Amino acid sequence: GEEGSGWDQNASGLPTVGGDDEDEEEDRKRQKEAQLEAEENAKWAHVAPRWQTRLYAAECVRRLLDVADHSAHYDLTLAREETERQGGSGERLVLHLGRLVSVAFTVATSRIEAMRPAGVLMLLDVVERFAAAPDPDYQGHLLLEQSHAQLGAALRPCFGPEADPSLTASGAALLARYLLAISTTSGGIQVDPAAIRKLLALLTKRLTPAALAAISYPALSDAAATMVRTTSLRAAAALQAAAAREPEARAELCKQMQPSLVDLRSCWMGLLRDHAALSIAGRAAKGYVPHLYVQGAATASREHLEHAAPLVFEAALSMVATPEWVAGRGGGGGGVDWKNKQAAALRLQHKIAAGAKAKARAKGGIGKQRKGGASKKGKAGEANKKGVKAKARGQTASLAPSQLAQIKARKRTAAKSK
């Protein structure tokens, strides 16, 4: 009785063996499999995806921003009303703006340099889409202002001395677009002068003639430096053109841009001269000294100059009636004598053009001289032949008849002997 109390007994009173043991064995196997699976999942839970996978994910987000064109995606008030009507979680992008900026910021500040430009471009797409989105919870502010710290932290490495050219180029585009978004008072938006000053300084400190000339990437082609120079100048031109179009709404931007306009003017004019020189099909461009590119990379630099030239031209044109347009042109006060430089450039161009015309005339004159010389030589040869014959006739006419008879006889004798 007590000894077999732990055993299950059948009708004969003997303990049963096998049924419960098999069930316990299966339970142990299932527990072991579940434990192994949990350990395997835990092992891979802390393994980050490869950087190529993360780069692909960032491109997918950019594509999503490109195809999502419904207005509720970019208006927080509409998105909230839609969510309340549906009674569920919102699926509009504006409800996840913080996550979008966080993901783009993580990619833009990655330790892998190849990922950073993609993150900056993703931030550019976010700013493009939400540039005019107001914050309904804070009157007079934009939704993007909530992400100002992250945007500023992502922009600063773009203009560092060791930044990759593609990162600097994309960073210049992002900075210009973000400044355009936060520098307008249209719609009752409040402008933060300190934020504009700090961001603008990142760009303008590189846009002096000396600073542009110092940009160099020895490990890359010369066209990389041209790309950085032209994209930076184009970004500044976008700001100046926008400020000129809306001087009242962008009064703070006009004020912040003013100290840099003299240097920007000279750099913009250099870009336009380079673009004009590369557009000339002839010998005149060979005597030109470029400002932003080198002769060996002229073909690769042409595309960057063509992309920047229209906006730069608009920005330069907006300065014509301002004091900054003529500042430093008279040679006084330690400024550069721009009038003399322009006059010298015009004289050089006229000299080159005159030299080309003179060479063309010289080639035509040589051809005529050769033809004239050949005809003169032919005429002179014929005249010589006629003169010899005439001389011979004159000599025979002066001989006596007896002498003539002797000469004729000699000729007949010589002919017979032959």
C-alpha positions as MATLAB code, in Angstrom:
seq = 'GEEGSGWDQNASGLPTVGGDDEDEEEDRKRQKEAQLEAEENAKWAHVAPRWQTRLYAAECVRRLLDVADHSAHYDLTLAREETERQGGSGERLVLHLGRLVSVAFTVATSRIEAMRPAGVLMLLDVVERFAAAPDPDYQGHLLLEQSHAQLGAALRPCFGPEADPSLTASGAALLARYLLAISTTSGGIQVDPAAIRKLLALLTKRLTPAALAAISYPALSDAAATMVRTTSLRAAAALQAAAAREPEARAELCKQMQPSLVDLRSCWMGLLRDHAALSIAGRAAKGYVPHLYVQGAATASREHLEHAAPLVFEAALSMVATPEWVAGRGGGGGGVDWKNKQAAALRLQHKIAAGAKAKARAKGGIGKQRKGGASKKGKAGEANKKGVKAKARGQTASLAPSQLAQIKARKRTAAKSK';
ca = [
       0.000    0.000    0.000;
       2.352    2.752    1.182;
       5.287    1.554   -0.922;
       3.200    1.676   -4.139;
       1.410    4.892   -3.296;
       3.444    6.740   -5.986;
       2.498    4.264   -8.707;
      -0.597    4.132  -10.848;
      -2.174    0.696  -10.573;
      -4.345   -1.124  -13.047;
      -7.143   -3.581  -12.308;
      -4.628   -6.352  -11.465;
      -2.953   -4.156   -8.857;
       0.326   -3.849  -10.832;
       1.838   -0.359  -11.543;
       1.472    1.016  -15.103;
       4.674    1.964  -16.922;
       5.049    3.980  -20.187;
       2.046    6.353  -20.669;
       2.950    9.174  -18.311;
       6.688    8.790  -18.950;
       6.196    9.367  -22.670;
       4.160   12.503  -22.015;
       6.818   13.880  -19.692;
       9.528   13.153  -22.289;
       7.608   15.057  -24.939;
       7.141   17.973  -22.573;
      10.863   18.064  -21.870;
      11.630   18.034  -25.622;
       9.236   20.891  -26.259;
      10.720   22.913  -23.420;
      14.239   22.276  -24.734;
      13.291   23.376  -28.247;
      11.613   26.491  -26.931;
      14.698   27.292  -24.854;
      17.035   26.869  -27.844;
      14.800   29.028  -30.013;
      14.716   31.745  -27.359;
      18.514   31.668  -27.051;
      18.876   31.924  -30.845;
      16.487   34.872  -31.021;
      18.276   36.593  -28.154;
      21.598   36.129  -29.904;
      20.399   37.871  -33.085;
      18.334   40.518  -31.296;
      21.478   42.596  -30.619;
      23.016   42.233  -34.101;
      22.552   45.417  -36.144;
      21.700   45.030  -39.823;
      24.428   45.651  -42.373;
      24.945   49.248  -43.443;
      23.806   48.416  -46.969;
      20.478   47.235  -45.516;
      20.085   50.414  -43.512;
      20.947   52.481  -46.572;
      18.283   50.654  -48.544;
      15.766   51.305  -45.757;
      16.566   55.023  -45.886;
      15.983   55.036  -49.635;
      12.627   53.327  -49.060;
      11.626   56.091  -46.645;
      12.613   58.715  -49.211;
      10.486   56.936  -51.779;
       7.582   56.901  -49.332;
       7.872   60.657  -48.867;
       7.894   61.067  -52.620;
       4.692   59.114  -53.294;
       2.676   60.270  -50.253;
       0.971   63.314  -51.735;
      -2.259   63.524  -49.700;
      -2.568   66.845  -47.863;
      -3.402   65.103  -44.575;
       0.105   63.632  -44.514;
       1.547   67.117  -43.942;
      -1.150   68.855  -41.910;
      -1.334   67.877  -38.269;
      -4.847   69.281  -37.763;
      -6.280   67.299  -40.680;
      -4.479   64.150  -39.565;
      -5.900   64.419  -36.030;
      -9.432   64.995  -37.301;
      -9.142   61.997  -39.590;
      -7.881   59.814  -36.746;
     -10.794   60.836  -34.524;
     -13.316   60.018  -37.234;
     -11.823   56.612  -37.882;
     -11.384   55.876  -34.203;
      -7.991   54.249  -34.597;
      -4.298   54.964  -34.730;
      -3.278   57.529  -37.300;
      -1.364   56.462  -40.379;
      -0.509   59.927  -41.697;
       3.169   60.847  -41.913;
       2.805   64.041  -39.911;
       1.845   61.970  -36.868;
       5.226   60.253  -37.108;
       7.349   63.308  -37.989;
       9.524   62.886  -34.910;
      10.372   59.302  -35.864;
      11.122   60.316  -39.457;
      13.552   62.996  -38.330;
      15.112   60.625  -35.795;
      15.727   57.931  -38.413;
      17.166   60.429  -40.896;
      19.369   61.972  -38.187;
      20.705   58.542  -37.219;
      21.680   57.838  -40.827;
      23.137   61.331  -41.353;
      25.404   61.021  -38.299;
      26.350   57.383  -38.808;
      29.903   56.232  -38.194;
      29.888   54.887  -41.767;
      30.739   57.763  -44.096;
      28.956   56.208  -47.072;
      25.612   56.474  -45.239;
      25.807   60.117  -44.191;
      24.884   61.771  -47.524;
      21.797   59.549  -47.769;
      20.710   60.648  -44.294;
      21.183   64.327  -45.162;
      19.178   63.880  -48.356;
      16.460   62.169  -46.343;
      16.374   65.176  -44.015;
      16.170   67.403  -47.093;
      13.107   65.494  -48.274;
      11.501   65.810  -44.834;
      12.158   69.567  -44.768;
      10.829   69.942  -48.322;
       7.588   68.213  -47.386;
       7.006   69.820  -43.982;
       8.514   73.274  -44.642;
       5.163   75.072  -44.429;
       3.471   72.825  -41.853;
       2.374   74.957  -38.871;
       2.285   73.675  -35.319;
      -1.334   73.873  -34.101;
      -0.231   73.501  -30.482;
       2.139   76.518  -30.598;
       0.786   79.503  -32.480;
       3.329   81.201  -34.757;
       5.703   78.235  -34.975;
       6.428   75.449  -37.438;
       6.443   71.735  -36.771;
      10.048   71.556  -37.987;
      11.164   73.809  -35.146;
      10.667   70.865  -32.802;
      13.505   69.131  -34.664;
      15.797   72.163  -34.851;
      18.431   70.660  -32.551;
      18.678   67.469  -34.586;
      18.835   69.358  -37.887;
      21.566   71.642  -36.592;
      23.571   68.708  -35.235;
      23.293   66.934  -38.589;
      24.357   70.038  -40.549;
      27.504   70.976  -38.613;
      29.598   67.940  -39.712;
      28.689   68.663  -43.342;
      30.859   71.784  -43.341;
      33.804   70.375  -41.452;
      37.293   70.314  -42.980;
      37.254   66.524  -43.340;
      33.718   66.187  -44.730;
      33.222   64.204  -47.909;
      32.376   66.344  -50.991;
      29.002   64.673  -51.482;
      28.157   65.267  -47.814;
      29.043   68.964  -48.073;
      27.051   69.379  -51.283;
      23.922   67.754  -49.819;
      24.411   69.654  -46.559;
      24.476   72.998  -48.416;
      21.173   72.154  -50.101;
      19.605   71.111  -46.777;
      20.820   74.227  -44.970;
      19.432   76.557  -47.654;
      16.052   74.824  -47.698;
      15.723   74.799  -43.914;
      16.706   78.464  -43.679;
      14.100   79.355  -46.279;
      11.501   77.544  -44.172;
      12.277   79.248  -40.853;
      13.212   82.742  -42.123;
       9.822   83.903  -43.402;
       7.168   85.700  -41.386;
       4.368   84.893  -43.832;
       1.431   83.215  -42.146;
       2.281   84.828  -38.832;
       5.370   82.668  -38.244;
       7.863   84.027  -35.719;
      11.505   84.166  -36.780;
      14.432   83.320  -34.501;
      17.372   85.608  -35.428;
      19.898   83.552  -33.444;
      18.989   80.337  -35.257;
      19.313   82.047  -38.654;
      22.664   83.596  -37.739;
      24.207   80.326  -36.545;
      23.074   78.298  -39.537;
      24.007   80.981  -42.063;
      27.498   81.237  -40.599;
      28.119   77.578  -41.457;
      27.672   78.420  -45.136;
      29.029   81.945  -45.565;
      32.328   81.337  -43.782;
      33.346   79.173  -46.761;
      32.148   81.611  -49.420;
      35.008   84.070  -49.748;
      37.430   84.033  -52.686;
      40.252   82.813  -50.458;
      38.146   80.123  -48.771;
      36.829   78.813  -52.090;
      40.347   78.635  -53.504;
      41.460   76.655  -50.439;
      38.861   73.904  -50.998;
      40.765   70.884  -52.247;
      40.427   67.106  -52.234;
      43.813   65.626  -53.179;
      42.518   62.056  -53.039;
      39.671   62.837  -55.465;
      39.355   64.500  -58.838;
      39.451   68.268  -59.321;
      35.761   68.171  -60.268;
      34.890   67.285  -56.642;
      36.167   70.661  -55.430;
      34.228   72.388  -58.217;
      31.062   70.566  -57.125;
      31.444   71.769  -53.531;
      32.153   75.355  -54.619;
      29.229   75.563  -57.024;
      26.680   73.892  -54.728;
      27.667   76.166  -51.841;
      27.395   79.266  -54.039;
      24.070   78.057  -55.384;
      22.730   77.579  -51.852;
      23.706   81.139  -50.932;
      22.187   82.374  -54.194;
      18.890   80.664  -53.329;
      18.809   82.557  -50.030;
      19.639   85.907  -51.640;
      17.115   85.434  -54.446;
      14.358   84.541  -51.963;
      15.237   87.523  -49.766;
      15.098   89.845  -52.798;
      11.700   88.493  -53.853;
      10.170   88.924  -50.363;
      12.140   91.687  -48.639;
       9.454   92.346  -46.022;
       8.660   88.737  -45.128;
      12.364   87.858  -45.047;
      13.719   91.023  -43.476;
      15.806   89.103  -40.943;
      17.407   86.987  -43.672;
      18.236   90.150  -45.649;
      19.869   91.617  -42.558;
      21.914   88.495  -41.859;
      23.017   88.143  -45.510;
      24.185   91.743  -45.905;
      27.687   91.449  -44.346;
      28.597   88.627  -46.739;
      27.218   90.123  -49.959;
      30.448   91.789  -51.114;
      32.383   88.516  -51.021;
      29.428   86.628  -52.447;
      29.188   89.104  -55.314;
      32.765   88.476  -56.411;
      32.327   84.696  -56.074;
      29.049   84.725  -58.006;
      30.565   86.805  -60.798;
      33.480   84.392  -60.957;
      31.039   81.497  -61.351;
      29.183   83.316  -64.126;
      32.443   84.099  -65.920;
      33.478   80.451  -65.663;
      30.129   79.358  -67.065;
      30.436   81.822  -69.940;
      33.989   80.700  -70.684;
      32.987   77.040  -70.848;
      30.076   77.949  -73.105;
      32.344   79.555  -75.717;
      33.096   77.267  -78.655;
      36.345   78.631  -80.009;
      39.883   79.732  -79.290;
      38.879   82.673  -77.110;
      38.312   80.487  -74.030;
      41.882   79.142  -74.149;
      43.292   82.372  -72.758;
      40.839   82.472  -69.853;
      41.974   81.846  -66.262;
      39.125   80.032  -64.404;
      37.967   80.873  -60.888;
      36.243   77.695  -59.679;
      37.632   74.896  -61.825;
      40.884   73.786  -63.436;
      41.373   73.331  -67.148;
      41.909   69.602  -66.791;
      38.460   69.133  -65.243;
      36.572   71.583  -67.474;
      34.316   68.953  -69.032;
      33.361   67.391  -65.681;
      32.808   70.828  -64.114;
      30.518   72.140  -66.842;
      27.444   70.305  -65.517;
      27.853   71.758  -62.003;
      28.289   75.278  -63.383;
      25.273   74.966  -65.665;
      23.111   73.807  -62.749;
      24.135   76.723  -60.534;
      24.342   79.539  -63.106;
      20.605   80.489  -63.437;
      20.024   80.921  -59.693;
      23.379   82.652  -59.239;
      22.515   85.049  -62.063;
      19.220   85.918  -60.355;
      20.994   86.535  -57.051;
      23.670   88.716  -58.674;
      21.023   90.644  -60.580;
      19.152   91.405  -57.347;
      22.268   93.185  -56.028;
      22.693   95.626  -58.916;
      20.840   98.494  -57.240;
      22.388   97.929  -53.788;
      25.477   99.560  -52.223;
      27.137   96.151  -51.984;
      27.227   95.925  -55.779;
      29.692   98.818  -56.095;
      31.492   98.357  -52.763;
      35.206   97.754  -53.227;
      35.162   98.458  -56.965;
      36.860  101.868  -56.859;
      40.180  100.666  -55.437;
      39.888  102.862  -52.336;
      39.878  101.752  -48.756;
      42.022   98.733  -49.450;
      39.398   97.208  -51.786;
      40.121   95.410  -55.014;
      40.053   97.564  -58.154;
      37.350   95.615  -59.940;
      36.949   98.199  -62.718;
      40.571   97.792  -63.740;
      40.267   94.003  -63.554;
      37.177   94.028  -65.738;
      38.827   96.390  -68.207;
      41.897   94.154  -68.313;
      39.694   91.132  -68.904;
      37.923   92.901  -71.754;
      41.244   93.931  -73.284;
      42.451   90.339  -73.042;
      39.317   89.058  -74.743;
      39.581   91.666  -77.505;
      43.257   90.836  -77.930;
      42.543   87.126  -78.211;
      39.732   87.749  -80.682;
      41.918   90.108  -82.734;
      44.715   87.553  -82.745;
      42.344   84.887  -84.022;
      41.142   87.191  -86.817;
      44.719   88.129  -87.720;
      45.676   84.460  -87.987;
      42.700   83.830  -90.236;
      43.671   86.773  -92.470;
      47.295   85.643  -92.519;
      46.300   82.179  -93.660;
      44.182   83.650  -96.442;
      46.979   86.007  -97.501;
      49.569   83.232  -97.666;
      47.313   81.240  -99.964;
      46.872   84.194 -102.289;
      50.589   84.902 -102.285;
      51.325   81.287 -103.189;
      48.900   81.385 -106.073;
      50.206   84.775 -107.222;
      53.805   83.615 -106.956;
      53.128   80.551 -109.051;
      51.484   82.625 -111.782;
      54.328   85.174 -111.715;
      56.907   82.404 -112.003;
      55.066   80.980 -114.990;
      54.919   84.337 -116.694;
      58.573   85.010 -115.932;
      59.593   81.647 -117.459;
      57.689   82.369 -120.632;
      59.234   85.843 -120.817;
      62.711   84.374 -120.417;
      62.110   81.898 -123.215;
      60.844   84.666 -125.496;
      63.837   86.816 -124.582;
      66.325   84.044 -125.456;
      64.658   83.476 -128.814;
      64.585   87.192 -129.524;
      68.217   87.509 -128.583;
      69.115   84.636 -130.864;
      67.183   86.255 -133.701;
      68.911   89.549 -133.087;
      72.345   87.917 -133.140;
      71.686   86.083 -136.446;
      70.323   89.241 -138.005;
      73.621   91.071 -137.400;
      75.777   88.462 -139.300;
      76.956   88.817 -142.904;
      75.346   86.687 -145.684;
      78.548   84.626 -146.133;
      78.661   83.864 -142.444;
      75.044   82.808 -142.468;
      75.695   80.463 -145.385;
      78.603   78.845 -143.537;
      76.449   78.328 -140.406;
      73.674   76.712 -142.455;
      76.172   74.419 -144.171;
      77.566   73.293 -140.851;
      74.070   72.518 -139.567;
      73.307   70.399 -142.684;
      76.596   68.516 -142.291;
      75.896   67.841 -138.620;
      72.397   66.613 -139.454;
      73.702   64.218 -142.157;
      76.355   62.791 -139.833;
      73.659   62.046 -137.227;
];
